[in-house]
mmCIF file of C-alpha atoms in Angstrom:
data_model
loop_
_atom_site.group_PDB
_atom_site.id
_atom_site.type_symbol
_atom_site.label_atom_id
_atom_site.label_comp_id
_atom_site.label_asym_id
_atom_site.label_seq_id
_atom_site.Cartn_x
_atom_site.Cartn_y
_atom_site.Cartn_z
ATOM 1 C CA UNK A 15 6.260 6.074 20.897
ATOM 2 C CA UNK A 16 8.957 4.027 19.788
ATOM 3 C CA UNK A 17 8.974 3.718 15.677
ATOM 4 C CA UNK A 18 11.274 0.495 15.076
ATOM 5 C CA UNK A 19 12.163 -1.394 11.617
ATOM 6 C CA UNK A 20 12.636 -4.963 12.131
ATOM 7 C CA UNK A 21 14.870 -6.443 10.151
ATOM 8 C CA UNK A 22 15.941 -10.002 9.374
ATOM 9 C CA UNK A 23 16.069 -12.206 6.075
ATOM 10 C CA UNK A 24 13.779 -14.862 7.162
ATOM 11 C CA UNK A 25 10.031 -13.099 6.196
ATOM 12 C CA UNK A 26 8.257 -15.634 8.973
ATOM 13 C CA UNK A 27 10.909 -14.898 11.851
ATOM 14 C CA UNK A 28 10.384 -11.020 10.604
ATOM 15 C CA UNK A 29 7.023 -10.863 11.744
ATOM 16 C CA UNK A 30 7.210 -12.771 14.726
ATOM 17 C CA UNK A 31 9.986 -10.291 15.534
ATOM 18 C CA UNK A 32 6.775 -7.267 14.848
ATOM 19 C CA UNK A 33 4.895 -9.101 16.678
ATOM 20 C CA UNK A 34 6.268 -9.668 19.591
ATOM 21 C CA UNK A 35 7.622 -5.763 19.763
ATOM 22 C CA UNK A 36 3.645 -4.534 19.086
ATOM 23 C CA UNK A 37 3.032 -6.284 22.888
ATOM 24 C CA UNK A 38 5.885 -3.687 24.274
ATOM 25 C CA UNK A 39 3.682 -1.246 25.130
ATOM 26 C CA UNK A 40 5.257 2.385 24.169
ATOM 27 C CA UNK A 41 6.633 0.670 20.348
ATOM 28 C CA UNK A 42 5.711 0.058 16.980
ATOM 29 C CA UNK A 43 6.686 -1.268 14.008
ATOM 30 C CA UNK A 44 7.124 1.447 11.066
ATOM 31 C CA UNK A 45 9.087 -0.755 8.383
ATOM 32 C CA UNK A 46 10.183 -4.260 8.214
ATOM 33 C CA UNK A 47 12.761 -4.885 5.555
ATOM 34 C CA UNK A 48 15.058 -8.111 4.360
ATOM 35 C CA UNK A 49 17.819 -7.365 3.177
ATOM 36 C CA UNK A 50 20.071 -4.735 4.109
ATOM 37 C CA UNK A 51 19.365 -2.537 1.157
ATOM 38 C CA UNK A 52 15.506 -2.481 2.324
ATOM 39 C CA UNK A 53 16.793 -1.725 6.450
ATOM 40 C CA UNK A 54 19.772 1.134 4.723
ATOM 41 C CA UNK A 55 16.481 2.361 2.652
ATOM 42 C CA UNK A 56 13.805 2.497 5.507
ATOM 43 C CA UNK A 57 16.476 4.524 7.775
ATOM 44 C CA UNK A 58 16.932 7.115 4.747
ATOM 45 C CA UNK A 59 13.440 7.520 4.895
ATOM 46 C CA UNK A 60 12.950 8.896 8.275
ATOM 47 C CA UNK A 61 11.051 8.755 11.556
ATOM 48 C CA UNK A 62 12.967 4.821 12.702
ATOM 49 C CA UNK A 63 14.186 5.062 16.254
ATOM 50 C CA UNK A 64 15.425 1.546 16.364
ATOM 51 C CA UNK A 65 16.892 -0.804 14.399
ATOM 52 C CA UNK A 66 16.367 -4.557 15.407
ATOM 53 C CA UNK A 67 18.963 -6.384 13.129
ATOM 54 C CA UNK A 68 19.708 -9.792 11.675
ATOM 55 C CA UNK A 69 23.229 -10.412 11.155
ATOM 56 C CA UNK A 70 23.278 -12.345 8.577
ATOM 57 C CA UNK A 71 21.515 -10.263 5.652
ATOM 58 C CA UNK A 72 21.064 -11.795 1.732
ATOM 59 C CA UNK A 73 23.523 -9.094 0.479
ATOM 60 C CA UNK A 74 25.122 -8.091 3.365
ATOM 61 C CA UNK A 75 26.200 -9.187 7.193
ATOM 62 C CA UNK A 76 24.416 -6.557 9.509
ATOM 63 C CA UNK A 77 27.628 -5.576 11.101
ATOM 64 C CA UNK A 78 28.791 -3.770 7.092
ATOM 65 C CA UNK A 79 24.575 -2.218 7.332
ATOM 66 C CA UNK A 80 25.671 -0.095 10.552
ATOM 67 C CA UNK A 81 28.869 0.741 9.454
ATOM 68 C CA UNK A 82 27.669 1.969 6.248
ATOM 69 C CA UNK A 83 24.804 4.187 8.134
ATOM 70 C CA UNK A 84 27.424 5.733 10.767
ATOM 71 C CA UNK A 85 29.076 6.644 7.364
ATOM 72 C CA UNK A 86 26.272 8.519 6.049
ATOM 73 C CA UNK A 87 25.568 9.999 9.942
ATOM 74 C CA UNK A 88 23.047 8.427 10.288
ATOM 75 C CA UNK A 89 22.904 8.006 14.287
ATOM 76 C CA UNK A 90 20.253 5.010 14.436
ATOM 77 C CA UNK A 91 20.267 3.148 17.644
ATOM 78 C CA UNK A 92 20.789 -1.044 16.785
ATOM 79 C CA UNK A 93 20.255 -3.871 18.869
ATOM 80 C CA UNK A 94 21.713 -7.430 17.678
ATOM 81 C CA UNK A 95 19.029 -10.165 17.274
ATOM 82 C CA UNK A 96 20.985 -12.873 15.505
ATOM 83 C CA UNK A 97 22.609 -16.266 15.799
ATOM 84 C CA UNK A 98 25.732 -15.481 14.822
ATOM 85 C CA UNK A 99 26.837 -15.642 17.905
ATOM 86 C CA UNK A 100 31.218 -15.396 17.835
ATOM 87 C CA UNK A 101 33.287 -13.165 20.216
ATOM 88 C CA UNK A 102 34.295 -11.658 16.731
ATOM 89 C CA UNK A 103 31.352 -10.531 15.966
ATOM 90 C CA UNK A 104 29.988 -10.058 19.328
ATOM 91 C CA UNK A 105 33.127 -7.862 19.739
ATOM 92 C CA UNK A 106 32.492 -5.933 16.129
ATOM 93 C CA UNK A 107 29.417 -4.722 17.669
ATOM 94 C CA UNK A 108 29.979 -3.766 20.725
ATOM 95 C CA UNK A 109 32.145 -1.636 18.283
ATOM 96 C CA UNK A 110 29.886 0.325 16.336
ATOM 97 C CA UNK A 111 27.914 1.552 19.146
ATOM 98 C CA UNK A 112 24.823 -1.529 18.425
ATOM 99 C CA UNK A 113 22.864 -1.238 22.915
ATOM 100 C CA UNK A 114 22.232 -4.609 23.081
ATOM 101 C CA UNK A 115 22.429 -7.963 21.673
ATOM 102 C CA UNK A 116 19.765 -10.942 21.431
ATOM 103 C CA UNK A 117 21.274 -13.854 20.552
ATOM 104 C CA UNK A 118 18.432 -16.236 18.414
ATOM 105 C CA UNK A 119 16.558 -18.440 19.783
ATOM 106 C CA UNK A 120 15.190 -15.868 22.594
ATOM 107 C CA UNK A 121 11.284 -15.727 24.071
ATOM 108 C CA UNK A 122 9.614 -12.396 24.771
ATOM 109 C CA UNK A 123 10.760 -11.906 28.509
ATOM 110 C CA UNK A 124 14.021 -11.781 26.785
ATOM 111 C CA UNK A 125 13.959 -9.592 24.057
ATOM 112 C CA UNK A 126 10.919 -7.339 25.627
ATOM 113 C CA UNK A 127 13.269 -6.285 28.672
ATOM 114 C CA UNK A 128 16.076 -5.202 26.103
ATOM 115 C CA UNK A 129 13.565 -2.803 24.947
ATOM 116 C CA UNK A 130 12.096 -1.413 27.961
ATOM 117 C CA UNK A 131 15.506 -0.773 29.055
ATOM 118 C CA UNK A 132 16.001 0.825 25.197
ATOM 119 C CA UNK A 133 13.007 2.860 26.636
ATOM 120 C CA UNK A 134 14.520 3.749 30.011
ATOM 121 C CA UNK A 135 17.906 4.894 28.189
ATOM 122 C CA UNK A 136 15.593 7.529 26.025
ATOM 123 C CA UNK A 137 13.762 8.825 29.157
ATOM 124 C CA UNK A 138 17.293 9.430 31.518
ATOM 125 C CA UNK A 139 18.947 11.223 28.158
ATOM 126 C CA UNK A 140 15.410 12.907 27.694
ATOM 127 C CA UNK A 141 15.274 13.890 31.075
ATOM 128 C CA UNK A 142 19.125 14.445 32.213
ATOM 129 C CA UNK A 143 20.583 16.096 28.173
ATOM 130 C CA UNK A 144 17.531 18.619 28.480
ATOM 131 C CA UNK A 145 19.733 20.726 31.456
ATOM 132 C CA UNK A 146 23.096 19.026 30.467
ATOM 133 C CA UNK A 147 25.799 16.697 32.229
ATOM 134 C CA UNK A 148 27.029 18.245 35.224
ATOM 135 C CA UNK A 149 29.487 14.837 36.299
ATOM 136 C CA UNK A 150 29.369 10.832 36.878
ATOM 137 C CA UNK A 151 26.369 10.833 38.524
ATOM 138 C CA UNK A 152 24.655 11.913 34.535
ATOM 139 C CA UNK A 153 26.406 9.890 32.760
ATOM 140 C CA UNK A 154 26.339 6.667 35.304
ATOM 141 C CA UNK A 155 22.398 6.956 35.357
ATOM 142 C CA UNK A 156 22.778 6.999 31.386
ATOM 143 C CA UNK A 157 24.753 4.208 30.671
ATOM 144 C CA UNK A 158 23.457 2.280 33.805
ATOM 145 C CA UNK A 159 19.856 2.831 31.931
ATOM 146 C CA UNK A 160 20.582 -0.077 29.804
ATOM 147 C CA UNK A 161 21.815 -2.281 32.696
ATOM 148 C CA UNK A 162 19.483 -5.323 31.972
ATOM 149 C CA UNK A 163 18.798 -9.360 34.144
ATOM 150 C CA UNK A 164 19.168 -12.516 32.587
ATOM 151 C CA UNK A 165 14.732 -13.281 31.570
ATOM 152 C CA UNK A 166 13.748 -16.050 32.489
ATOM 153 C CA UNK A 167 12.708 -18.916 29.779
ATOM 154 C CA UNK A 168 8.775 -18.031 28.753
ATOM 155 C CA UNK A 169 5.963 -19.966 31.795
ATOM 156 C CA UNK A 170 5.317 -23.506 30.331
ATOM 157 C CA UNK A 171 8.804 -24.094 28.443
ATOM 158 C CA UNK A 172 10.933 -25.744 29.254
ATOM 159 C CA UNK A 173 15.510 -24.938 29.490
ATOM 160 C CA UNK A 174 16.537 -24.462 25.614
ATOM 161 C CA UNK A 175 13.016 -23.716 24.647
ATOM 162 C CA UNK A 176 12.182 -21.186 23.145
ATOM 163 C CA UNK A 177 8.952 -18.432 22.529
ATOM 164 C CA UNK A 178 9.913 -17.325 18.573
ATOM 165 C CA UNK A 179 11.077 -20.752 17.408
ATOM 166 C CA UNK A 180 7.581 -22.636 19.268
ATOM 167 C CA UNK A 181 5.183 -19.896 17.335
ATOM 168 C CA UNK A 182 7.243 -20.704 13.612
ATOM 169 C CA UNK A 183 7.034 -24.884 14.118
ATOM 170 C CA UNK A 184 3.386 -24.457 15.579
ATOM 171 C CA UNK A 185 2.879 -22.216 12.109
ATOM 172 C CA UNK A 186 3.776 -24.409 9.605
ATOM 173 C CA UNK A 187 2.220 -27.362 10.528
ATOM 174 C CA UNK A 188 -0.945 -24.688 11.106
ATOM 175 C CA UNK A 189 -0.839 -24.289 7.190
ATOM 176 C CA UNK A 190 0.623 -27.890 6.213
ATOM 177 C CA UNK A 191 -3.624 -28.663 7.058
ATOM 178 C CA UNK A 192 -1.856 -32.534 7.129
ATOM 179 C CA UNK A 193 0.559 -34.017 9.317
ATOM 180 C CA UNK A 194 3.395 -33.798 8.925
ATOM 181 C CA UNK A 195 7.481 -35.988 10.316
ATOM 182 C CA UNK A 196 10.369 -33.655 12.059
ATOM 183 C CA UNK A 197 11.717 -34.178 8.966
ATOM 184 C CA UNK A 198 9.043 -31.975 7.146
ATOM 185 C CA UNK A 199 9.135 -29.513 9.772
ATOM 186 C CA UNK A 200 13.132 -28.959 10.126
ATOM 187 C CA UNK A 201 13.541 -28.298 5.713
ATOM 188 C CA UNK A 202 10.223 -26.225 5.879
ATOM 189 C CA UNK A 203 11.790 -23.997 9.231
ATOM 190 C CA UNK A 204 15.573 -24.042 8.667
ATOM 191 C CA UNK A 205 16.554 -25.954 11.894
ATOM 192 C CA UNK A 206 18.384 -28.687 12.768
ATOM 193 C CA UNK A 207 16.530 -32.119 12.696
ATOM 194 C CA UNK A 208 16.962 -32.765 16.054
ATOM 195 C CA UNK A 209 15.364 -29.345 17.216
ATOM 196 C CA UNK A 210 12.602 -29.801 15.053
ATOM 197 C CA UNK A 211 12.458 -32.880 16.781
ATOM 198 C CA UNK A 212 12.762 -31.761 20.595
ATOM 199 C CA UNK A 213 10.013 -29.426 19.869
ATOM 200 C CA UNK A 214 8.231 -31.442 18.211
ATOM 201 C CA UNK A 215 7.717 -33.839 20.548
ATOM 202 C CA UNK A 216 7.235 -31.278 23.655
ATOM 203 C CA UNK A 217 4.862 -29.232 21.724
ATOM 204 C CA UNK A 218 2.919 -33.226 21.460
ATOM 205 C CA UNK A 219 3.837 -34.132 25.050
ATOM 206 C CA UNK A 220 1.728 -30.990 26.447
ATOM 207 C CA UNK A 221 -1.300 -31.294 23.679
ATOM 208 C CA UNK A 222 -1.503 -28.835 20.911
ATOM 209 C CA UNK A 223 0.253 -32.043 18.182
ATOM 210 C CA UNK A 224 -1.408 -34.856 17.406
ATOM 211 C CA UNK A 225 1.028 -37.448 16.878
ATOM 212 C CA UNK A 226 0.646 -40.789 14.485
ATOM 213 C CA UNK A 227 2.595 -43.122 13.349
ATOM 214 C CA UNK A 228 3.077 -43.876 9.137
ATOM 215 C CA UNK A 229 4.512 -47.232 8.803
ATOM 216 C CA UNK A 230 7.007 -48.671 5.441
ATOM 217 C CA UNK A 231 7.220 -51.595 4.074
ATOM 218 C CA UNK A 232 11.015 -52.176 6.111
ATOM 219 C CA UNK A 233 12.489 -50.202 8.871
ATOM 220 C CA UNK A 234 11.011 -48.005 11.981
ATOM 221 C CA UNK A 235 7.530 -45.914 11.651
ATOM 222 C CA UNK A 236 8.528 -42.599 10.882
ATOM 223 C CA UNK A 237 6.311 -40.129 13.890
ATOM 224 C CA UNK A 238 4.205 -36.778 11.393
ATOM 225 C CA UNK A 239 2.647 -35.064 13.833
ATOM 226 C CA UNK A 240 -0.629 -32.580 12.794
ATOM 227 C CA UNK A 241 -2.029 -29.939 14.062
ATOM 228 C CA UNK A 242 -4.193 -29.419 17.477
ATOM 229 C CA UNK A 243 -6.529 -27.100 16.853
ATOM 230 C CA UNK A 244 -7.570 -25.560 19.483
#
């Protein structure tokens, strides 16, 4: 089994990512961390093969954490999973040795593709490394193991929608136990109001949420959404 450390400052997102990892054969979540300090402590304890790392952490950035790990001699593999998509951050992640870079929001299929390619890399290194490199063919085989093709959108989700964000919104409504507005959902999830509204509209049309209207003294009625139990 490949032991994975899931690092994200948002407890809910970390839980979703951990559930995704648990669905991929050959992988298991060995630990979760919500800060760079917690993550470094987990790596120092050992038995971590792969870190799924967010960049935006409360005490230092994910890339600062990777740099610190390398300074201390930890060669633990890293896949970045973050909303940071600027070129400078991506380039720095490459230079620090991140094997993949997955931009939030993403689908389970996209994460599984990266995990599967990582598992293929480990198998290839084990096969080739056992007898030592003998030429360019073996080198190409190792580098080729990390290649991925774009993952398709999850079935049933419109283009631009992701499973983690859908799960996040559904979880908020399920726990609330009463109807919430798009503004309230956005505040609970950290999403923008327009993003929350787009997902809520899709979930309501799919029959997973019930729409009701709250009329005030003036102005347009407020749309409110409630969880529909399966």
